[in-house]
Short mmCIF file of N, CA and C and ligand atoms in Angstrom, two decimals:
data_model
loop_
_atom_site.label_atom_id
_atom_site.label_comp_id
_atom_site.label_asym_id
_atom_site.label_seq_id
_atom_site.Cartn_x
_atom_site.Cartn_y
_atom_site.Cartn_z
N UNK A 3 100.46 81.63 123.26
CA UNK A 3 99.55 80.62 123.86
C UNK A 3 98.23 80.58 123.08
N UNK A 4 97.50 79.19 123.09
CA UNK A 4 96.70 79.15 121.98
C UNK A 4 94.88 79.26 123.51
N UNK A 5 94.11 79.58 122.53
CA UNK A 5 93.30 79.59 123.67
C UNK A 5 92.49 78.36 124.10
N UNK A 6 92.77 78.23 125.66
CA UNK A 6 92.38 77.18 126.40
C UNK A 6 91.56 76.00 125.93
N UNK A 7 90.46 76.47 125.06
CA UNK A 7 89.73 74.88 124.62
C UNK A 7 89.99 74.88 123.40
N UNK A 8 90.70 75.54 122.76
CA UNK A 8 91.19 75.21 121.26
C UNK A 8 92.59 74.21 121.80
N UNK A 9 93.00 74.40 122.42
CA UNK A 9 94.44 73.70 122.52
C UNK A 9 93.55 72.23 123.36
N UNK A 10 92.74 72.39 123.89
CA UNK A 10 92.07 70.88 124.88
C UNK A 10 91.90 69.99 123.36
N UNK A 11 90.93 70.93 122.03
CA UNK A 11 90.08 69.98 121.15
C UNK A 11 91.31 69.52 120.43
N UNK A 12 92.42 70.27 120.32
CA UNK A 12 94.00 69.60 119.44
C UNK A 12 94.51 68.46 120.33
N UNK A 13 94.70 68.62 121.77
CA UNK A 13 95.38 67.45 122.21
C UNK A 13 94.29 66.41 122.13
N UNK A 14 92.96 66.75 121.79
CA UNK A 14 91.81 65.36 122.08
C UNK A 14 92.19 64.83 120.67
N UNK A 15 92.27 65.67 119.54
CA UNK A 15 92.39 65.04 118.03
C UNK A 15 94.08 64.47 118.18
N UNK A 16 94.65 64.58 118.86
CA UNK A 16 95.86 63.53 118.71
C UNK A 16 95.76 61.86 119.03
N UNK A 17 94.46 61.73 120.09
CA UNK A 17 94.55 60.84 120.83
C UNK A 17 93.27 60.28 119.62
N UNK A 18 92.18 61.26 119.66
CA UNK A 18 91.49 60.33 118.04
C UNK A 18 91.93 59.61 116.77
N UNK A 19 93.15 61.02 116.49
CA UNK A 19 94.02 59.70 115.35
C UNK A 19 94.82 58.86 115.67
N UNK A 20 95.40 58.84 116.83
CA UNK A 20 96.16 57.14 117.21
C UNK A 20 95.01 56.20 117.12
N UNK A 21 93.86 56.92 117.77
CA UNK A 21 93.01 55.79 117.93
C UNK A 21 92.45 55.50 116.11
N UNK A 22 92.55 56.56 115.23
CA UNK A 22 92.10 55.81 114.17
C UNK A 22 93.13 55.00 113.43
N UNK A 23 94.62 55.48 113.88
CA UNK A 23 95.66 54.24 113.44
C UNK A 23 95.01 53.05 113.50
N UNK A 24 94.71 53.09 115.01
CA UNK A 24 95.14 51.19 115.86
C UNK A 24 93.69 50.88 115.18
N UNK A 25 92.56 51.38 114.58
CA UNK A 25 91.57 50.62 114.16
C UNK A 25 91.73 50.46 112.70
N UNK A 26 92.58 50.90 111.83
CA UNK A 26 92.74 50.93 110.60
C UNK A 26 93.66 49.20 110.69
N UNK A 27 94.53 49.24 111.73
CA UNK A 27 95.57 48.50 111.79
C UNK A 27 94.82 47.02 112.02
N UNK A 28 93.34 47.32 112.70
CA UNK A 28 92.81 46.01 112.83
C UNK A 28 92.27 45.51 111.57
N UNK A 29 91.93 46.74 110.81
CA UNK A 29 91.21 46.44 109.47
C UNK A 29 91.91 45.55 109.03
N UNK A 30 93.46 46.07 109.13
CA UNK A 30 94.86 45.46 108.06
C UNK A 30 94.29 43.78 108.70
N UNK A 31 94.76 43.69 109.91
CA UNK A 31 94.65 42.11 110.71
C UNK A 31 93.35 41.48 109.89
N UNK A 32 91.99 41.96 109.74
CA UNK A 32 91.08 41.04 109.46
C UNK A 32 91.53 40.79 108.00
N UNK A 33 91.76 41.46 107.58
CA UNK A 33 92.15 41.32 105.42
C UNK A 33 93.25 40.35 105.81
N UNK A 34 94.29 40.82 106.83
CA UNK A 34 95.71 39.88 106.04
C UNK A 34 95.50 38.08 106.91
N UNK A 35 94.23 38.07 107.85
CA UNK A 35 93.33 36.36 108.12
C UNK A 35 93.04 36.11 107.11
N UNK A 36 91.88 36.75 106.47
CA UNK A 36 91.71 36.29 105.09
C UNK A 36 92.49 35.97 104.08
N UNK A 37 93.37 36.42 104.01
CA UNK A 37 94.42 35.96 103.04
C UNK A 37 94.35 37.00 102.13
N UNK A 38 93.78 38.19 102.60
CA UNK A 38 93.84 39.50 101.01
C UNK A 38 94.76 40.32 101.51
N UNK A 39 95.63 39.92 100.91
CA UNK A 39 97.04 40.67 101.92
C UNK A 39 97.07 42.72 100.85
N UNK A 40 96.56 42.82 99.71
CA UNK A 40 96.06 43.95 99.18
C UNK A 40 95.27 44.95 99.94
N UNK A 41 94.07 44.49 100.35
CA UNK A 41 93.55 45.04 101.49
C UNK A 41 94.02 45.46 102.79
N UNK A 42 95.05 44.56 103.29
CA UNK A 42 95.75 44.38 104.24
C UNK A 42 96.45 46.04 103.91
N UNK A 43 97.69 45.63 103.04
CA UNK A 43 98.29 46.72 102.50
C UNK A 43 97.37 48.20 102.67
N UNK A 44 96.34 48.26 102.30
CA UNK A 44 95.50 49.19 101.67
C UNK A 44 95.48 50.06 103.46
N UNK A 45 95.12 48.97 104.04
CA UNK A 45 94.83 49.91 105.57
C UNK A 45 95.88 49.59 106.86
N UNK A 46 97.33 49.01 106.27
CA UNK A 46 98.27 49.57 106.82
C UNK A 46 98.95 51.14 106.69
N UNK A 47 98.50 51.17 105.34
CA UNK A 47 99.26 52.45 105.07
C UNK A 47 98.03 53.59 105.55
N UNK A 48 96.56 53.29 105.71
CA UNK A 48 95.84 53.99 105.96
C UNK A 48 96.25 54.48 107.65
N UNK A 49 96.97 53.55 108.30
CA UNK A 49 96.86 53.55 109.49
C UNK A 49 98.50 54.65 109.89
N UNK A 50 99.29 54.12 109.01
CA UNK A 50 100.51 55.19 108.97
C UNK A 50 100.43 56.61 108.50
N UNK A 51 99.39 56.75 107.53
CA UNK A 51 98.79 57.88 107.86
C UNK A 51 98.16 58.58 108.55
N UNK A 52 97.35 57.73 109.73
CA UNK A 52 96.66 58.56 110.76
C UNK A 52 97.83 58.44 111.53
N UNK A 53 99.06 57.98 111.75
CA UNK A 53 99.88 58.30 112.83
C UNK A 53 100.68 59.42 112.45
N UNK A 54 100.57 60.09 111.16
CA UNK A 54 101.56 61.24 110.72
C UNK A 54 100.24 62.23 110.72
N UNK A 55 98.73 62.15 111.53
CA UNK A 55 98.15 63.10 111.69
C UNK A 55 98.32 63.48 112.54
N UNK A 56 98.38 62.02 113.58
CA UNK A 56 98.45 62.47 115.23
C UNK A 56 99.59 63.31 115.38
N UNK A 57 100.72 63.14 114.52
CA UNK A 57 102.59 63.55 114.70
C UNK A 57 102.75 65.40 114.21
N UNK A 58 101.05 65.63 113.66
CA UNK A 58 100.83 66.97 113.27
C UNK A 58 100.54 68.01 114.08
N UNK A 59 99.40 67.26 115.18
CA UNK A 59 98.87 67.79 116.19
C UNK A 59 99.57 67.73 117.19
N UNK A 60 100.31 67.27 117.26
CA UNK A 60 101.41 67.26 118.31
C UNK A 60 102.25 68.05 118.04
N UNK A 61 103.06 68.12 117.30
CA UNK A 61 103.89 68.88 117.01
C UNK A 61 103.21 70.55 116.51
N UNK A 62 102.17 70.59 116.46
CA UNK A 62 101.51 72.03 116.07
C UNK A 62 101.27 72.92 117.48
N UNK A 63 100.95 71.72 118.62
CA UNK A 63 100.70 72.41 119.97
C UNK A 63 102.25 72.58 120.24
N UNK A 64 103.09 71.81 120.01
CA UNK A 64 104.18 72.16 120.46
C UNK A 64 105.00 73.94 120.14
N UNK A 65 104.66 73.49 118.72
CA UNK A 65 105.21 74.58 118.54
C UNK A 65 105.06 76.10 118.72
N UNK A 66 103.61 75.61 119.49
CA UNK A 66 102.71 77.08 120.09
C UNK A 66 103.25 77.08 121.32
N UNK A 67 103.84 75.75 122.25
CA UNK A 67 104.67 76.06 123.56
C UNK A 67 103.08 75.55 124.21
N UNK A 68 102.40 74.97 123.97
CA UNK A 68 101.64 74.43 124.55
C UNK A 68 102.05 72.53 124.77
N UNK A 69 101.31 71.96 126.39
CA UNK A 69 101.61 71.16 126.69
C UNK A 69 100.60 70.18 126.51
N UNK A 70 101.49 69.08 125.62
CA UNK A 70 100.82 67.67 125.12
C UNK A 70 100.37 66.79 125.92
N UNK A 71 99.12 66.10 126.30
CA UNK A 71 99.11 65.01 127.44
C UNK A 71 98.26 63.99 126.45
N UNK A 72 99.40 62.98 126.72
CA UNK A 72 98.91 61.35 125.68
C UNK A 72 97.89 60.35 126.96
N UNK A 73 96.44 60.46 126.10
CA UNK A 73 95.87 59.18 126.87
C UNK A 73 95.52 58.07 126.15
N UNK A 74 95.06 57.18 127.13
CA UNK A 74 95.05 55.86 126.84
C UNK A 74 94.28 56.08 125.30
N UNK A 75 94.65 54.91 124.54
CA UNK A 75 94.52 54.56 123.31
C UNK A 75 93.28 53.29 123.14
N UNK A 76 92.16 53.44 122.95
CA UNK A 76 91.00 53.02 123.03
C UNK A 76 91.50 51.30 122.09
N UNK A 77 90.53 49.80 122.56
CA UNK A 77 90.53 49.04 121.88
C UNK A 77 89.82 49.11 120.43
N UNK A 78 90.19 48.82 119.45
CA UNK A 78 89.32 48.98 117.92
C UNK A 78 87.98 47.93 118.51
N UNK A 79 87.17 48.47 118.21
CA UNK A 79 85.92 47.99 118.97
C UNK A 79 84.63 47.59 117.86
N UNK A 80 85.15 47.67 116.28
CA UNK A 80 84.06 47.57 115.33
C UNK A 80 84.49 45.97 115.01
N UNK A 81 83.09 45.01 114.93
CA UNK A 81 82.37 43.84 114.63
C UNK A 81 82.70 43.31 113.77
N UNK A 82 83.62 42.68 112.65
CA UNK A 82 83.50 42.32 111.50
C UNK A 82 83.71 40.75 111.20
N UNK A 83 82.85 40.65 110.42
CA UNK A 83 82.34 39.13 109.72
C UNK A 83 82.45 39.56 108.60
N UNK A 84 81.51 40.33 107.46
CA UNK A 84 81.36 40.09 106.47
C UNK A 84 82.57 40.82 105.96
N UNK A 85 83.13 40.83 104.80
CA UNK A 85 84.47 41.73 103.94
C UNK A 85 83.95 43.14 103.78
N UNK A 86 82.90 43.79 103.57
CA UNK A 86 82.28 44.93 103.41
C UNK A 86 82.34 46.03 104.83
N UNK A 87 82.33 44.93 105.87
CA UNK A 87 82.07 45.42 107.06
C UNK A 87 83.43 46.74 107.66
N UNK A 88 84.77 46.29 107.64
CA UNK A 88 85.82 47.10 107.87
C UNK A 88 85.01 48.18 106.59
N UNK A 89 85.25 47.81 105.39
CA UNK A 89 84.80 49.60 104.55
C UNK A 89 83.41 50.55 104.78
N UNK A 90 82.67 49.84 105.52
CA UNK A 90 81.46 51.01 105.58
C UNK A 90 81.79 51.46 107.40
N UNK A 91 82.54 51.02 108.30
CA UNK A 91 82.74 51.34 108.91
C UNK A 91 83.90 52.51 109.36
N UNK A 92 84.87 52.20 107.86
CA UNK A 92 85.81 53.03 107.88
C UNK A 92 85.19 54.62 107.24
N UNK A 93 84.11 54.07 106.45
CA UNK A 93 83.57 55.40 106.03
C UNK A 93 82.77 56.32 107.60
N UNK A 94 82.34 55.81 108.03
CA UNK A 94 81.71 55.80 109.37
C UNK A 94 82.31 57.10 110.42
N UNK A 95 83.51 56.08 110.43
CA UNK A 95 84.73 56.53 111.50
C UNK A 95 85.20 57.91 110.65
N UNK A 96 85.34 58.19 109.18
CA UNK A 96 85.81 59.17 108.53
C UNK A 96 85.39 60.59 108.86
N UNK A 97 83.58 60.04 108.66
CA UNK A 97 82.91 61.29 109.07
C UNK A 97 82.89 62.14 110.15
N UNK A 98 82.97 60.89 110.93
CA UNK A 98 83.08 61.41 112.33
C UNK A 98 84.40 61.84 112.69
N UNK A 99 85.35 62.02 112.14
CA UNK A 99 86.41 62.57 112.20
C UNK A 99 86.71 63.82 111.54
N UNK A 100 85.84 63.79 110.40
CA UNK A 100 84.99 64.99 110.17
C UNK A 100 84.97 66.03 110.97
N UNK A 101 83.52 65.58 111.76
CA UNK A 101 82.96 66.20 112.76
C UNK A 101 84.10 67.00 113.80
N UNK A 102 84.60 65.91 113.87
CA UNK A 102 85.81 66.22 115.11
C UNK A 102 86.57 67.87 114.58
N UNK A 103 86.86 67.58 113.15
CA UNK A 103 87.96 68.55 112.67
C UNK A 103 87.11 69.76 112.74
N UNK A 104 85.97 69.48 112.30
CA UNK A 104 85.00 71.21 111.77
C UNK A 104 84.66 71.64 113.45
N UNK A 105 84.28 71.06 114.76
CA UNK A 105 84.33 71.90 115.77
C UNK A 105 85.68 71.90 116.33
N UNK A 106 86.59 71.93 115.87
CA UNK A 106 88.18 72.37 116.28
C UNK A 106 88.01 73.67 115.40
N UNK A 107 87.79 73.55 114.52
CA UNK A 107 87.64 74.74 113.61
C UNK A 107 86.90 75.86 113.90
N UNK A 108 85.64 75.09 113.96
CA UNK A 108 84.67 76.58 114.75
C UNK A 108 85.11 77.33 115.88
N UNK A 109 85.76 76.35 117.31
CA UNK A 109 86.12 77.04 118.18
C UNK A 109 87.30 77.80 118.10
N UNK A 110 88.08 77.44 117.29
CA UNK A 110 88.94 78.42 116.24
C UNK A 110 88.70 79.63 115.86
N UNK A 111 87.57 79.91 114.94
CA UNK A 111 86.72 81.02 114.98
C UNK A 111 86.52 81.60 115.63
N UNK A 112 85.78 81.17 116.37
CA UNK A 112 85.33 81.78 117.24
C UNK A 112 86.34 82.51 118.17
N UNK A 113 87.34 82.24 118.40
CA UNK A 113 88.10 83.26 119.49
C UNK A 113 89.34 84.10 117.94
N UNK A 114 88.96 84.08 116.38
CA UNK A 114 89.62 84.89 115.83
C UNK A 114 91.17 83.77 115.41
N UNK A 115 91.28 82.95 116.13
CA UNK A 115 92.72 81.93 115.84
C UNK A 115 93.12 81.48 114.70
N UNK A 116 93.21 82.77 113.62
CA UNK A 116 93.53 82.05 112.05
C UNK A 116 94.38 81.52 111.77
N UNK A 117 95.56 81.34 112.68
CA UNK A 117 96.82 80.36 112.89
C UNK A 117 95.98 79.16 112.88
N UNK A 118 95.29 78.78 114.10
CA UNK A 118 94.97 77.07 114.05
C UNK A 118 94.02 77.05 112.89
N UNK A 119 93.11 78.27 112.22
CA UNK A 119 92.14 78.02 111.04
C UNK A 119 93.03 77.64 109.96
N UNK A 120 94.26 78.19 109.81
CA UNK A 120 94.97 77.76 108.84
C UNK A 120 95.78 76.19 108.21
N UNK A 121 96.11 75.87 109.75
CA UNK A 121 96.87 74.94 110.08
C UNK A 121 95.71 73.94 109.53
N UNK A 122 94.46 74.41 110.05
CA UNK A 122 93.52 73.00 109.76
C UNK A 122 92.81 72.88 108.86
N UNK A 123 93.03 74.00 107.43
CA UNK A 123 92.92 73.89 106.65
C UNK A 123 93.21 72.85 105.85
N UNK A 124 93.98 72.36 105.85
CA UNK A 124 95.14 71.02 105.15
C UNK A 124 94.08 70.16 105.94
N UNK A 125 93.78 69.70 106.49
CA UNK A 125 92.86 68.77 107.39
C UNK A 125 91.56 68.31 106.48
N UNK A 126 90.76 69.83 106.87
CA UNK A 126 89.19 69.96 105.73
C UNK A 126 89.72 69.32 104.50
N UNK A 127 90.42 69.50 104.05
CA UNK A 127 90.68 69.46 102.68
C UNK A 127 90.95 67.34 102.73
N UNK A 128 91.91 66.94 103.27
CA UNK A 128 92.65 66.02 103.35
C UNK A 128 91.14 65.22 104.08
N UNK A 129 90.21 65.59 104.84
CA UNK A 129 89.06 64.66 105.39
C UNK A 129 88.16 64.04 103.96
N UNK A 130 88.24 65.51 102.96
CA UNK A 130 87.28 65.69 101.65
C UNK A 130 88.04 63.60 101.17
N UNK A 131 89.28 64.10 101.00
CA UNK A 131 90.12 63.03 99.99
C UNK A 131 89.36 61.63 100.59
N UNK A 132 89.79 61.86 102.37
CA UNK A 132 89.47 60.26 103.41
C UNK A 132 88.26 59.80 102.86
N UNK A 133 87.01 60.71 102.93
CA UNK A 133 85.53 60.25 102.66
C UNK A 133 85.50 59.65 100.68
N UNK A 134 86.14 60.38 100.14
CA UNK A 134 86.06 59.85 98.84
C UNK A 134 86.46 58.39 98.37
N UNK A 135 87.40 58.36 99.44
CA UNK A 135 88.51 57.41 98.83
C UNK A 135 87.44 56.44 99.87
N UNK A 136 86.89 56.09 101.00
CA UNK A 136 85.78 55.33 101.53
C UNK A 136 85.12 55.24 100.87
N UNK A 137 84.35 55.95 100.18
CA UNK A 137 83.20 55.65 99.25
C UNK A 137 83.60 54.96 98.62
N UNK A 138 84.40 55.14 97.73
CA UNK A 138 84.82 54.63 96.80
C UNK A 138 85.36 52.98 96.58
N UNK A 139 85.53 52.52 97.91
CA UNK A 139 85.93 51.33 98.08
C UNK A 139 84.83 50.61 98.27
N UNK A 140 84.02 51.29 98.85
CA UNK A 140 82.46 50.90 98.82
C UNK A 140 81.73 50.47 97.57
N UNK A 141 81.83 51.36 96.72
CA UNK A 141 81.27 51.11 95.62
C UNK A 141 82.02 50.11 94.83
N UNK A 142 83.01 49.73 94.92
CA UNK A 142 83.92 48.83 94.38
C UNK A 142 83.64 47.43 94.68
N UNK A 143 83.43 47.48 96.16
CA UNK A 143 83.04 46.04 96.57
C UNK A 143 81.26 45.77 96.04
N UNK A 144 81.02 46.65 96.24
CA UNK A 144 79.68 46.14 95.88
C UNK A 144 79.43 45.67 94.76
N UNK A 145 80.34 46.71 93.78
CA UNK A 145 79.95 46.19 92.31
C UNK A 145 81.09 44.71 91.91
N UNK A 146 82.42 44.27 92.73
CA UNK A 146 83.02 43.35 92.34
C UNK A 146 83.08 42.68 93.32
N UNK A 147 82.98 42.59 94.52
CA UNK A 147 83.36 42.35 95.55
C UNK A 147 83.15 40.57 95.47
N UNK A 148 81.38 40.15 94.34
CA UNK A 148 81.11 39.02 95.48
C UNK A 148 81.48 37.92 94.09
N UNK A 149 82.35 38.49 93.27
CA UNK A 149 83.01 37.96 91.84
C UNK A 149 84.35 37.67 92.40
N UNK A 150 84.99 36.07 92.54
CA UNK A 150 86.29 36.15 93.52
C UNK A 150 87.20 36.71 92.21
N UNK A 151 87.29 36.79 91.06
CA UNK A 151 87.89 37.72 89.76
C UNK A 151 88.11 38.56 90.08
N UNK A 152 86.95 39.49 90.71
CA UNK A 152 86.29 40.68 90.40
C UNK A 152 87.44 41.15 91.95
N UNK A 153 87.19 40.44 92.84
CA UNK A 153 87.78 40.55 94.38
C UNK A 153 89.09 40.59 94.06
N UNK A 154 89.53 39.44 92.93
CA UNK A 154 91.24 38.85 93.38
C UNK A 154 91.91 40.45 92.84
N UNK A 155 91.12 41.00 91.40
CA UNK A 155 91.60 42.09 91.33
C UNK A 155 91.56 43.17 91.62
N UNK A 156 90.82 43.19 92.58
CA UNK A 156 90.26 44.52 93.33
C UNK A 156 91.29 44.71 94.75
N UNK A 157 91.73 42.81 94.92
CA UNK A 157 92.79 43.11 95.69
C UNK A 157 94.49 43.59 95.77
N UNK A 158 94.14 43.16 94.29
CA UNK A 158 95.90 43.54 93.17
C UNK A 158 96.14 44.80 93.85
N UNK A 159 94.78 45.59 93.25
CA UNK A 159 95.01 47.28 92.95
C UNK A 159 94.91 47.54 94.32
N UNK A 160 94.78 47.51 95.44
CA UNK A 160 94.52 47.89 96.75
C UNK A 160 96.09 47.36 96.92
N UNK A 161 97.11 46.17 96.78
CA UNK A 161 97.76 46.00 97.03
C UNK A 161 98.86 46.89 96.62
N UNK A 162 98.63 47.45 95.69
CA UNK A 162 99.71 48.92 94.68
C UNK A 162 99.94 49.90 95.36
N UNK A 163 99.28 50.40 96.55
CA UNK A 163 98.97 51.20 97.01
C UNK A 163 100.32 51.30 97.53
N UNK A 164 101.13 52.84 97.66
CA UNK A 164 102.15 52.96 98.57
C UNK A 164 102.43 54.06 99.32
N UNK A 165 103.01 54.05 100.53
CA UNK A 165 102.65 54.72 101.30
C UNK A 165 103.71 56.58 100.91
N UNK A 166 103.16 57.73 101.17
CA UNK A 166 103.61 58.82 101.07
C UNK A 166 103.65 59.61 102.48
N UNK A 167 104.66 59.82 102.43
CA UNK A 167 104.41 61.30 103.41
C UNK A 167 103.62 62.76 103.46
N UNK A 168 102.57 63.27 104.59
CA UNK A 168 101.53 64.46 104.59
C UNK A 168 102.39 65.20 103.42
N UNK A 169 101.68 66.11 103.05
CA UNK A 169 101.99 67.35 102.20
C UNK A 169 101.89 68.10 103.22
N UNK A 170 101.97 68.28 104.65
CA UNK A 170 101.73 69.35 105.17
C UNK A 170 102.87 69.44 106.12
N UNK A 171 103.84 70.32 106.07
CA UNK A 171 105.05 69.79 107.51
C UNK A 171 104.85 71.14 108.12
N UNK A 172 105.12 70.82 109.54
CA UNK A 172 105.53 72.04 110.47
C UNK A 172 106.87 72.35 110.64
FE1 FEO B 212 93.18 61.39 110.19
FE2 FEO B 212 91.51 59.48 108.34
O1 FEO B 212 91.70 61.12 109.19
#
């Protein structure tokens, strides 16, 4: 048995990454209105990846024999008008998912649980990649974004993108 609020902050991070699926998935919806079906691409697969995070944490409590409880799945609730808007928000949402992972971690520590420190190792590491790869789209649009050239091919390469399975299995 894992201890009591370490196993609460794992079943809360299951229900955070569905919820960062279904907002990645809206990202996909505003790109594939616009007609940048690349973009689109870019944060469907972003969003199939947060559902093989949630499918981690689930299956990690499981396998400790601890019991999963699924709640409601929040509406994607971020504003967007301008094309920039889904990427600085996705950077946003990254950090703070961040946050989420490093006090799962601490309270980890703190009761000695180098099983879940381990497990969420792959996490720290895999948040490092999320925030880079945000930035990075950031800086992309800014510097091509308002060139429809600069956009059409910025949407090619976002469109290349294909989807992989975690490196991390239980
Ligand atoms: Fe599951 Fe984008 O972190």
């Amino acid at each position: 048995m894992l201890n009591k609020k370490v196993a609460a902050l794992l079943n809360e991070q299951i229900n955070k990454e569905f919820y960062s699926a279904y907002l990645y998935l809206d990202f996909a919806n505003f790109y594939a209105d616009k007609g940048l079906d690349g973009f689109a691409n870019w944060y469907q697969i972003q969003a199939q990846e947060e559902r093989d995070h949630a499918m981690l944490f689930y299956q990690y409590l499981h396998n400790n024999n601890e019991t999963v409880t699924l709640e409601a799945i929040s509406k994607p609730d971020v504003k967007m008008d301008a094309l920039m808007d889904p990427l600085k928000a996705a950077l946003a949402h990254e950090e703070f998912v961040t946050e989420s992972i490093h006090t799962i971690y601490a309270a980890a520590q703190k009761v000695h649980d180098y099983r879940t420190m381990q497990f969420l190792d792959w996490f720290v590491k895999e948040q490092g990649e999320e925030e880079t790869n945000a930035n990075g789209l950031i800086t992309k649009m800014e510097l091509f974004g308002s060139d429809p050239k600069g956009l059409y091919m910025l949407d090619n390469e976002l469109g290349a993108r294909v989807y992989s399975a975690p490196s991390l299995t239980l």
